[in-house]
Coordinates of C-alpha atoms and ligand atoms in Angstrom, one line a residue:
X1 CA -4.1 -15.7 15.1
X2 CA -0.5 -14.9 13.9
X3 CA 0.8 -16.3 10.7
X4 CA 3.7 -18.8 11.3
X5 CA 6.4 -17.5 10.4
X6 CA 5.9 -14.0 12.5
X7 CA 7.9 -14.7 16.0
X8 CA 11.8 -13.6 16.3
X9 CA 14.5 -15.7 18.2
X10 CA 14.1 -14.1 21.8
X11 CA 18.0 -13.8 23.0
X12 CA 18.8 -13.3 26.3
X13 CA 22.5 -13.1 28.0
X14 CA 24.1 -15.0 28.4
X15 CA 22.5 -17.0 25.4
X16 CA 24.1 -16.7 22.1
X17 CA 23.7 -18.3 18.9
X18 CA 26.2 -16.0 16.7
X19 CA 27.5 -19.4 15.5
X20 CA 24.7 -20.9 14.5
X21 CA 23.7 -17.7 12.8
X22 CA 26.7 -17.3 11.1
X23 CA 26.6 -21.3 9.8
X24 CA 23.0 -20.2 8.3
X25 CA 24.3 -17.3 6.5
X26 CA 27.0 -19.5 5.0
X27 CA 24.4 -22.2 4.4
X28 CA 22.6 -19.6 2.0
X29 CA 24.9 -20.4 -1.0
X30 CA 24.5 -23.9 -0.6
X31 CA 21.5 -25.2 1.4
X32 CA 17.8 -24.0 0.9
X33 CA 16.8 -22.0 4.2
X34 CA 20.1 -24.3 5.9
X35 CA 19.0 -27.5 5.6
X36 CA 17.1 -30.6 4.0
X37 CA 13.3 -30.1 5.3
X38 CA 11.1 -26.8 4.8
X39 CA 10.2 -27.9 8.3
X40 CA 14.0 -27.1 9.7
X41 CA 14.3 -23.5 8.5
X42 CA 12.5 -20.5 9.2
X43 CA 9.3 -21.5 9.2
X44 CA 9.6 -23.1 12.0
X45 CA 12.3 -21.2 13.8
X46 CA 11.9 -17.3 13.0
X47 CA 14.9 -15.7 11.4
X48 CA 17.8 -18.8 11.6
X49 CA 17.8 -22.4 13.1
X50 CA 20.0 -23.2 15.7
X51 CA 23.0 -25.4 14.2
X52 CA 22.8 -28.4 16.3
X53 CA 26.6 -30.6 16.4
X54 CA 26.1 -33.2 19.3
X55 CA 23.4 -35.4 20.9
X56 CA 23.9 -37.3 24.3
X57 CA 21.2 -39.3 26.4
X58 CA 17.9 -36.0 26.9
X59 CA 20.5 -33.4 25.2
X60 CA 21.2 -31.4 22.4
X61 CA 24.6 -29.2 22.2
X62 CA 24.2 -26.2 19.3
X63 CA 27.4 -24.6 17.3
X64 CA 27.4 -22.2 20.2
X65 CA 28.2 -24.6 22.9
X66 CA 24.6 -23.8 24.8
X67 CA 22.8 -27.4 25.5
X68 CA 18.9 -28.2 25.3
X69 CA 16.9 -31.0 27.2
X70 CA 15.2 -31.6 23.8
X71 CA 11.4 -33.0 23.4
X72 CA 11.5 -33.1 20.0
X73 CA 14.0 -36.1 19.9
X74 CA 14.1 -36.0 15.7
X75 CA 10.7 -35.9 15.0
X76 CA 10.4 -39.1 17.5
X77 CA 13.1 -41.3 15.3
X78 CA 15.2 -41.6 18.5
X79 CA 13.2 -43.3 20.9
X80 CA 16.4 -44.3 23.3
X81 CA 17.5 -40.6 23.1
X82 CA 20.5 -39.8 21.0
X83 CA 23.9 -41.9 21.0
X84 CA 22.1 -44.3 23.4
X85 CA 25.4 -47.0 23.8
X86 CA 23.2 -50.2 22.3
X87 CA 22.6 -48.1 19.4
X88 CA 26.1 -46.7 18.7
X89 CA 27.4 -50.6 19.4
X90 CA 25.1 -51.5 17.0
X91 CA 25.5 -49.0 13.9
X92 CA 29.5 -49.9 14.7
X93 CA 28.6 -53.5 14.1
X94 CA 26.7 -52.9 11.5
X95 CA 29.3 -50.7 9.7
X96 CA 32.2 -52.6 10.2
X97 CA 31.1 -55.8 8.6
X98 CA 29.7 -54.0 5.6
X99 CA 26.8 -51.5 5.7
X100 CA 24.9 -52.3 2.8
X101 CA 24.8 -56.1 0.7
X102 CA 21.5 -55.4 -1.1
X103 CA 21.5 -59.4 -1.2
X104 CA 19.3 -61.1 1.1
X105 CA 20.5 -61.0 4.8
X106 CA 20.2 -63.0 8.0
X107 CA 19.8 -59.5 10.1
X108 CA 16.9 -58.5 7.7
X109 CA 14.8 -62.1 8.8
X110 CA 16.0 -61.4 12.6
X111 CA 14.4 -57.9 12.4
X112 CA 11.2 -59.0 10.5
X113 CA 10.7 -62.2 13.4
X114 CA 10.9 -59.9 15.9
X115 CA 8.3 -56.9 14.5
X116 CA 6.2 -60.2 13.8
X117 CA 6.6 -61.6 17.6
X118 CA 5.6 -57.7 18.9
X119 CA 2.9 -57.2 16.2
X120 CA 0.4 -59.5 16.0
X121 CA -1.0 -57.8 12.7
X122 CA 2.9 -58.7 10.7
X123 CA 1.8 -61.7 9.0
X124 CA 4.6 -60.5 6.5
X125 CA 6.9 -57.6 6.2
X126 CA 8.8 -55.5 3.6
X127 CA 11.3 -53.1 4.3
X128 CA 11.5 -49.5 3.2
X129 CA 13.6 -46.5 4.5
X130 CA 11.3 -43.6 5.4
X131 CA 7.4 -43.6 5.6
X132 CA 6.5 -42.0 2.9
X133 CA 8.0 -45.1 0.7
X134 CA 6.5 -47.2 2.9
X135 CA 3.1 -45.3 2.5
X136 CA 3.3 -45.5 -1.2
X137 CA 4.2 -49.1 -1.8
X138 CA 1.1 -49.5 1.1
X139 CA -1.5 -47.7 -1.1
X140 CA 0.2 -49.2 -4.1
X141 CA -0.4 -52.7 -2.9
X142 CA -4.0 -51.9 -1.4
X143 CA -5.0 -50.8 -5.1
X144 CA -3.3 -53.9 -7.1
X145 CA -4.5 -56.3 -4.3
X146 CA -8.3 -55.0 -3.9
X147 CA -8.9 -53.5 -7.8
X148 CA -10.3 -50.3 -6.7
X149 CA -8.9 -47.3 -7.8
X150 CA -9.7 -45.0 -4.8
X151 CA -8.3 -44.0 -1.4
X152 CA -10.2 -42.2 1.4
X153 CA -7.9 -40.6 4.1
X154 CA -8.8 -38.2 6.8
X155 CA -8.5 -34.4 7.1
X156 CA -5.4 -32.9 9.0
X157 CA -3.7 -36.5 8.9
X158 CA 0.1 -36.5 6.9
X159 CA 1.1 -39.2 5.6
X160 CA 4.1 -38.0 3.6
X161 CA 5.1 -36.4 0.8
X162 CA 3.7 -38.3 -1.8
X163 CA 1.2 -36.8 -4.4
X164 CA -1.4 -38.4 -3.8
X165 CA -2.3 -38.0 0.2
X166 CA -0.6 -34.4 0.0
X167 CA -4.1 -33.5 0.5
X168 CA -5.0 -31.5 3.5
X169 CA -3.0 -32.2 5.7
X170 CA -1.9 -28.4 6.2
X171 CA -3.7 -26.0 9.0
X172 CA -6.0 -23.8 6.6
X173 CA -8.3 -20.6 7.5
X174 CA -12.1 -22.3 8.3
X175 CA -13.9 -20.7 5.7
X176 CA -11.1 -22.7 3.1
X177 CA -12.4 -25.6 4.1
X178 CA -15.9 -26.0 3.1
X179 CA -19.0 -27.7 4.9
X180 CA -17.6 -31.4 6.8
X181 CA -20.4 -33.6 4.7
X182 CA -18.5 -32.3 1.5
X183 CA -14.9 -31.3 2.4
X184 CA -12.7 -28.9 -0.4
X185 CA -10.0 -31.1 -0.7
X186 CA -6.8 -28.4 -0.3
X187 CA -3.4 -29.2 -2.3
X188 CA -0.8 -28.6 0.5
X189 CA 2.1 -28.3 -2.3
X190 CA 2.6 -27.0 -5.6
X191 CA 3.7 -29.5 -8.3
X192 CA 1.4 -32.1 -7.4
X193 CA -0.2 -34.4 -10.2
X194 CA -3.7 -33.3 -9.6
X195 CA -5.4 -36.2 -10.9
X196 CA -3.7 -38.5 -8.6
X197 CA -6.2 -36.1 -6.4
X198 CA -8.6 -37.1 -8.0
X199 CA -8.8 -40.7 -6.5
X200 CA -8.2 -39.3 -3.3
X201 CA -11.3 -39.1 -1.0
X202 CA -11.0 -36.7 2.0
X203 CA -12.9 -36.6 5.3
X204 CA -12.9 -35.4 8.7
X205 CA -11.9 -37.7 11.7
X206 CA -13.4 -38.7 14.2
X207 CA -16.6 -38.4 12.7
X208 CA -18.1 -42.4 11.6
X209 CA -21.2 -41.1 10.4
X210 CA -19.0 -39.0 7.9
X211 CA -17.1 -42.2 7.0
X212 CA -19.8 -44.2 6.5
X213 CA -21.2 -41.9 4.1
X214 CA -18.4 -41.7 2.1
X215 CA -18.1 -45.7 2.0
X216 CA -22.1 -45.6 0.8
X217 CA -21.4 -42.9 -1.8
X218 CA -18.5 -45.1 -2.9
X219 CA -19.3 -48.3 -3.4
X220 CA -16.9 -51.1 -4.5
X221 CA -14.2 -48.0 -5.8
X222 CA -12.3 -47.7 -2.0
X223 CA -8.8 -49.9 -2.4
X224 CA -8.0 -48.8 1.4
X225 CA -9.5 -46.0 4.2
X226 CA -5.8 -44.7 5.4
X227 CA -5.6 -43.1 8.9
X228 CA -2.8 -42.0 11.8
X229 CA -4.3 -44.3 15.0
X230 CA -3.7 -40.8 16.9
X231 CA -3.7 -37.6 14.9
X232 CA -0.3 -36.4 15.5
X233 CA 0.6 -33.9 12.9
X234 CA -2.4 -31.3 13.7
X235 CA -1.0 -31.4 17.7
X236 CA -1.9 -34.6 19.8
X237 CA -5.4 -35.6 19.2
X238 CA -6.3 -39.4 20.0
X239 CA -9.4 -40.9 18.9
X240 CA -12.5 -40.5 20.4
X241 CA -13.4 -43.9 22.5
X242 CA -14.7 -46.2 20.0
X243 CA -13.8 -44.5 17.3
X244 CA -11.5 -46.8 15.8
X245 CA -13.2 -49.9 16.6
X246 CA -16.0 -48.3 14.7
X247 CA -13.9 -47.7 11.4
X248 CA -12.6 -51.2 11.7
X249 CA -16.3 -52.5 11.2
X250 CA -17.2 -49.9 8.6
X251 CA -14.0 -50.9 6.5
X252 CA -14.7 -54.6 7.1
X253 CA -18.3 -54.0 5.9
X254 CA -17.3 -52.2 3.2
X255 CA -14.3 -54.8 1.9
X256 CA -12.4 -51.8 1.9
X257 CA -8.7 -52.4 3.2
X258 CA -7.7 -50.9 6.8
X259 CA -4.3 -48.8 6.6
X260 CA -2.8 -47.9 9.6
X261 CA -0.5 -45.7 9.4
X262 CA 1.8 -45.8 12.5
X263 CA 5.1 -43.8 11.6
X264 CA 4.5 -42.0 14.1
X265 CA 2.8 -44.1 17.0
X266 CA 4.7 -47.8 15.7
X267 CA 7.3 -48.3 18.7
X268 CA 6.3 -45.2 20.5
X269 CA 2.9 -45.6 22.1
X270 CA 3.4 -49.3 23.2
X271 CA 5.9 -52.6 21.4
X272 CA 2.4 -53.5 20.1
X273 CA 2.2 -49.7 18.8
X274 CA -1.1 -48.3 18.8
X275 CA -2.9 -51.5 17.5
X276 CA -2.0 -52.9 20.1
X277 CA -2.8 -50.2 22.6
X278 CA -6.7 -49.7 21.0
X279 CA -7.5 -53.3 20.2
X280 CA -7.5 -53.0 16.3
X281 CA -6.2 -55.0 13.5
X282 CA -5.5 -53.1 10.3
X283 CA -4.8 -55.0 7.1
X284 CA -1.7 -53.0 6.6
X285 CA 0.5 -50.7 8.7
X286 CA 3.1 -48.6 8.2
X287 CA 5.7 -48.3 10.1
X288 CA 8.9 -45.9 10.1
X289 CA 10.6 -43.1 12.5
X290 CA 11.4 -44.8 15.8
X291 CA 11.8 -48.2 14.0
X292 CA 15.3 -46.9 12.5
X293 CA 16.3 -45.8 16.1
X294 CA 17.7 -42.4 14.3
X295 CA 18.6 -44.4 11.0
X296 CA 16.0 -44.7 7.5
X297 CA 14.2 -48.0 8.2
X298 CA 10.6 -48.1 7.5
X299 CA 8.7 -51.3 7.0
X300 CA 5.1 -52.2 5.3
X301 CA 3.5 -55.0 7.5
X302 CA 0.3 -56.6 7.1
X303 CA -1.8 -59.8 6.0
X304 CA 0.0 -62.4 4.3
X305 CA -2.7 -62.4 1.4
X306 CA -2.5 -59.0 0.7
X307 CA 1.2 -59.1 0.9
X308 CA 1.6 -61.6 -1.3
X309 CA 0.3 -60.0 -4.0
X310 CA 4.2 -58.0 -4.0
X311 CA 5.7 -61.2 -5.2
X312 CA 8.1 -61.2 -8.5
X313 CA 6.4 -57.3 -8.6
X314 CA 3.2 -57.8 -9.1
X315 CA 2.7 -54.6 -7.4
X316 CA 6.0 -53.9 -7.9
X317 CA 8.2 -52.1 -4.6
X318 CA 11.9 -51.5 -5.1
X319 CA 14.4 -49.5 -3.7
X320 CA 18.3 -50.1 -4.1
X321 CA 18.6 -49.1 0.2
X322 CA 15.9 -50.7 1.6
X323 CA 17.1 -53.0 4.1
X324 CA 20.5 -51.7 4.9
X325 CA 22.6 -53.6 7.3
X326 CA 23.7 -51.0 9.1
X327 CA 20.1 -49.7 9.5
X328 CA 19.1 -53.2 10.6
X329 CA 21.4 -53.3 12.9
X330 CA 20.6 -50.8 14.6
X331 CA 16.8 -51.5 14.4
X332 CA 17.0 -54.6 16.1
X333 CA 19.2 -53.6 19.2
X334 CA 16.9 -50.8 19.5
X335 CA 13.7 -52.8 19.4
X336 CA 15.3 -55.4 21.8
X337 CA 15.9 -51.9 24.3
X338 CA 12.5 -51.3 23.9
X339 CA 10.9 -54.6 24.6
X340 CA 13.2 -56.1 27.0
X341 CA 12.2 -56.6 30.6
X342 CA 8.3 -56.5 29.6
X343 CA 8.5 -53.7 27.5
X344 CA 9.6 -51.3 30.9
X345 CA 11.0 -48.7 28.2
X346 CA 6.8 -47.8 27.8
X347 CA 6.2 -47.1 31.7
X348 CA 9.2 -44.7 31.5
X349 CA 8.0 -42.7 28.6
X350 CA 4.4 -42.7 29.7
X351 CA 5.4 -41.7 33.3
X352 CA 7.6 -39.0 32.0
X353 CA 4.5 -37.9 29.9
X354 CA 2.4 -37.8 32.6
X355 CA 4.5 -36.1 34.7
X356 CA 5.7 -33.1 32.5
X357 CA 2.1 -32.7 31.1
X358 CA 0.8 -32.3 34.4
X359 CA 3.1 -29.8 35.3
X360 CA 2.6 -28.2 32.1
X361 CA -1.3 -27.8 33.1
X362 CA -0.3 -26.2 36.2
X363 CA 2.1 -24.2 35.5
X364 CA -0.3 -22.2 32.7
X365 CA -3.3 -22.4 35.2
X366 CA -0.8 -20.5 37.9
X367 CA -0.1 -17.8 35.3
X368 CA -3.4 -17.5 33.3
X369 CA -1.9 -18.8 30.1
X370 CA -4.6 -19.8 27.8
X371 CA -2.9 -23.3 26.8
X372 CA -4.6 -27.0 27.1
X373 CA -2.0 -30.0 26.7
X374 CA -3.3 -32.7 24.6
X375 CA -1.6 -36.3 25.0
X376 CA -1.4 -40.0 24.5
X377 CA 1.6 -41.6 26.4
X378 CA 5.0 -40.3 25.6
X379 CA 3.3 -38.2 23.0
X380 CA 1.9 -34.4 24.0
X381 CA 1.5 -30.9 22.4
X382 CA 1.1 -27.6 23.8
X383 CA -2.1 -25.8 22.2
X384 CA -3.0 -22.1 22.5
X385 CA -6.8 -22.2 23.0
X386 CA -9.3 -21.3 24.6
X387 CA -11.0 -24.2 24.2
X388 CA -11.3 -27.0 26.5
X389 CA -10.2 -29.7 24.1
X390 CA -9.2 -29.8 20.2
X391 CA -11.2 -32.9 18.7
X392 CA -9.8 -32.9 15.4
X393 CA -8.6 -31.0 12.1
X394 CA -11.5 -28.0 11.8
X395 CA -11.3 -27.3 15.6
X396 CA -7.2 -27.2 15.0
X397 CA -7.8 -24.6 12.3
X398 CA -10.6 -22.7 14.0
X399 CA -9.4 -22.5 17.7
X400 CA -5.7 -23.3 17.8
X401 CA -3.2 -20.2 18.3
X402 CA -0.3 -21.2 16.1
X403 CA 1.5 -18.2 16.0
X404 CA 0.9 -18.1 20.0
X405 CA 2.7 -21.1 20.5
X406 CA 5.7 -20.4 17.9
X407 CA 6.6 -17.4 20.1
X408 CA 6.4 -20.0 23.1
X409 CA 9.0 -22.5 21.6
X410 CA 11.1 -19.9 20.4
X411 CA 11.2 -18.3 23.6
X412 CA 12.0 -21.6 25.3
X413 CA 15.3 -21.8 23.8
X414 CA 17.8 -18.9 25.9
X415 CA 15.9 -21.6 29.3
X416 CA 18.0 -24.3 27.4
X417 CA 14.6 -26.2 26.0
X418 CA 14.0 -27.5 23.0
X419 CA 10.2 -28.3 21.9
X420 CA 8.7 -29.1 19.1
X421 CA 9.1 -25.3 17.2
X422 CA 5.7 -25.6 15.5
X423 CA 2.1 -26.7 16.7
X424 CA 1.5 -28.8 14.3
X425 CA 4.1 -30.7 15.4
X426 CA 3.8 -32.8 18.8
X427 CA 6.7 -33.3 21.5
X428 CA 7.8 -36.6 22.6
X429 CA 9.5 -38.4 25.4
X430 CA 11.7 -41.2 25.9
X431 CA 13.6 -43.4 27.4
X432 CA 16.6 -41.3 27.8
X433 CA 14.6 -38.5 29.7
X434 CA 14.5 -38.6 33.3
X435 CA 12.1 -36.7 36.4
X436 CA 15.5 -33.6 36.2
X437 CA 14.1 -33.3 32.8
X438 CA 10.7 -32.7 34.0
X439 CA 11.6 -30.4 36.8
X440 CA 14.0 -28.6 34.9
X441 CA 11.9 -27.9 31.7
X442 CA 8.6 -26.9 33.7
X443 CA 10.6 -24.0 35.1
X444 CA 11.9 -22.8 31.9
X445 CA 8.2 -23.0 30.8
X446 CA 7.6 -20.5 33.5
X447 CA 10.2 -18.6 32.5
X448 CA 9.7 -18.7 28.9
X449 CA 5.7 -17.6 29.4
X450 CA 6.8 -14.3 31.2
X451 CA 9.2 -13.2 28.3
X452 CA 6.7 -14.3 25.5
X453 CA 3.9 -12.2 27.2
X454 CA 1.5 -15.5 27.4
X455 CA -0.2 -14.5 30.1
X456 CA -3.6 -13.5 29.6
Ligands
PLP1 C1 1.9 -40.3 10.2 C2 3.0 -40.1 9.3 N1 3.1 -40.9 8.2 C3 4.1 -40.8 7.3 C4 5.1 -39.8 7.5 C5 6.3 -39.7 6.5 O1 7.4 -40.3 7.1 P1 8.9 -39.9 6.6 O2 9.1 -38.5 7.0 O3 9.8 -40.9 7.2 O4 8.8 -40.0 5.1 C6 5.1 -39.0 8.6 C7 6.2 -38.0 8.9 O5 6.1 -37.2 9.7 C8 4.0 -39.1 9.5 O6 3.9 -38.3 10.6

């Protein structure tokens, strides 16, 4: 297994990216590694990111003027595509007649009625701007509502940056991560507040038996069990059948609070999100990403008991942005897009999953390219394995080529494609990607697993 990190742009004529190279190089003085996000530099992307300056409909257009049907869509926070025409009319809107009141607004109720109408769960909402905030003020709440002092979240799930579910969440060599009845928890940053660690419970998914344990070992000290409905930031791994259903019960039986985290799946996997698509209902969600349509807007939703207790701050939640018109704006025409006409904007992206995923499977069976595609919907990753299927975090670690698939994404670039550039991090499609799409990126996958040497 290669260390991420390792694989150099591949450049082929007529494919250039002297611009983009010569924007990082002048980034240096200012930027750290050329942007905002570890996960935008080098890391990800070998010796310089490509410097990206327009979006239209499946596209992106880099400094250099080469163009990219891109599948990673902004980490999923543009599920119309980019500059879809509702969107743009709406952040116009929004902008014109003043961006931001921080007063109470008649867009804000709109917005909330309508993430109540699709989510069943919304007895109430508050609004946030990315979902880490919206993460925090959720655990924050589940500890002043419930008393306890603990959380339990699951191995390989990300929740954010926040100190105290930075815990990990970050691929780690197996023998790191000690026996799965007793997991080492692993820091993924420097700089955390350890003790806020300390109140952190960690165990592997998919796994009740190892839930329930910890629930037994704990009682009456577990404020909320947090979890992604579909693991997303180790890959694509969904939940086992029953799986979920199961932690419901245990969490009910326990009085332990159910936080769904669904900044990732919220607006993506169905309207309903991925409640609605496995038949659960969490106490709280989380919701973020796709929600803003491109812009911050996150939102906490949940119970109206537990909600409550955020009245004149009793768990206090501020924040002198959340709620910004313009953001709002352009949250609710996007959320009309996706529901209207019997939410048809979910049959697109699924079919346009299903479609390039297939392909994807036959295309490395043809060449003898040791790659499974794991998938729910509109949501997919590529993993380098020789196993048949990745079931969660320790089988990531153990069995998943990282390195394998960065020189895969990398080389996918000169064949105008632009996939997610890590393996932790899934692919996504929406509405704004069409059958061309398909066609046109499953022959640059070919193309790409010659030059990378994928073949086994
Ligand atoms: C499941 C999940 N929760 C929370 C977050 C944090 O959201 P944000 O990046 O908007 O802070 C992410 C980000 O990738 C996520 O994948």
């Amino acid at each position: 297994m290669s260390p991420p990190g390792s694989a150099a742009i591949i450049t082929r004529m007529p494919y250039k990216t002297d611009a983009s190279k010569r924007l990082f190089d002048r980034s240096l003085g200012s930027l750290i590694e050329g942007g905002s996000s570890a996960s935008r530099g080098p890391a990800n992307f070998g010796d310089y990111p490509i410097f990206m300056v327009k979006g239209e409909g499946s596209r992106l257009f880099d400094a250099d003027g080469n163009s990219y049907v891109d599948w990673m869509m902004s980490y999923g926070a543009v599920p119309l595509g980019h500059a879809n025409p509702a969107v743009v009319a709406a952040a116009v809107q929004g902008a014109s007649t003043g961006m931001h009141f921080a007063t109470a607004t008649e867009i804000e109720l709109e917005l909330a009625e309508l993430i109540q109408e699709v989510i069943p769960s919304a007895e109430m909402v508050r609004f946030a701007n990315t979902g880490t905030e919206a993460v925090m003020a959720a655990i924050r709440l589940a500890r002043g509502f419930t008393g306890r002092p603990k959380i339990l979240k699951f191995e390989g799930h990300y929740h954010g940056w926040y100190d105290d579910v930075l815990v990990s969440s970050n691929p780690q060599l197996r023998p790191s991560l000690g026996h799965r009845n007793s997991p080492v928890k692993i820091a993924d940053s420097s700089g955390l507040n350890r003790r806020s660690q300390q109140d952190t419970i960690v165990v592997p998914w998919n796994d009740l038996p190892a839930l329930e344990r910890a629930l037994n070992n704990n009682p009456g000290r577990i404020a909320a069990v947090i979890t992604e409905g579909i693991m997303a930031n180790m890959g694509v791994i969904p939940p086992q059948p029953g799986y979920l259903e199961g932690l419901r019960e245990l969490t009910e039986a326990h009085d332990t609070l159910l936080l769904l985290d669904e900044t990732v799946t919220g607006f993506r996997i169905a309207a309903g999100g991925c409640q609605a698509h496995y038949g659960i209902t969490p106490d709280l969600s989380t919701f973020g990403k796709a929600l803003g349509s491109g812009l911050p807007v996150a939102a906490l939703v949940g119970r109206a008991d537990i909600m409550d207790a955020l009245s004149w701050g009793g768990v206090l939640h501020y924040g002198t942005q959340n709620a910004s018109r313009i953001g709002l704006h352009v949250a609710l025409a996007s959320l009309k897009e996706l529901v209207r006409d019997d939410a048809a904007a979910f049959k697109h992206t699924w079919e346009i999953g299903d479609s390039l995923c297939q392909g994807l499977r036959s295309v490395f069976t043809e060449l003898n390219v040791n790659a499974i595609v794991q998938r729910v919907g509109p949501m997919f990753q590529i993993l380098f394995t020789e196993k048949t299927e990745i079931n969660d975090y320790r089988d990531f670690c153990t069995y998943v080529d990282r390195g394998k698939y960065q020189r895969f994404a990398l080389a996918l670039l000169p064949h105008g494609i632009y996939m997610s550039p890590a393996a932790t991090l899934h692919s996504v499609a929406t509405l704004a990607h069409s059958m061309e799409d398909v066609s046109f990126t499953l022959e640059a996958v070919r193309k790409a697993c010659k030059d990378a040497n994928l073949s086994e």
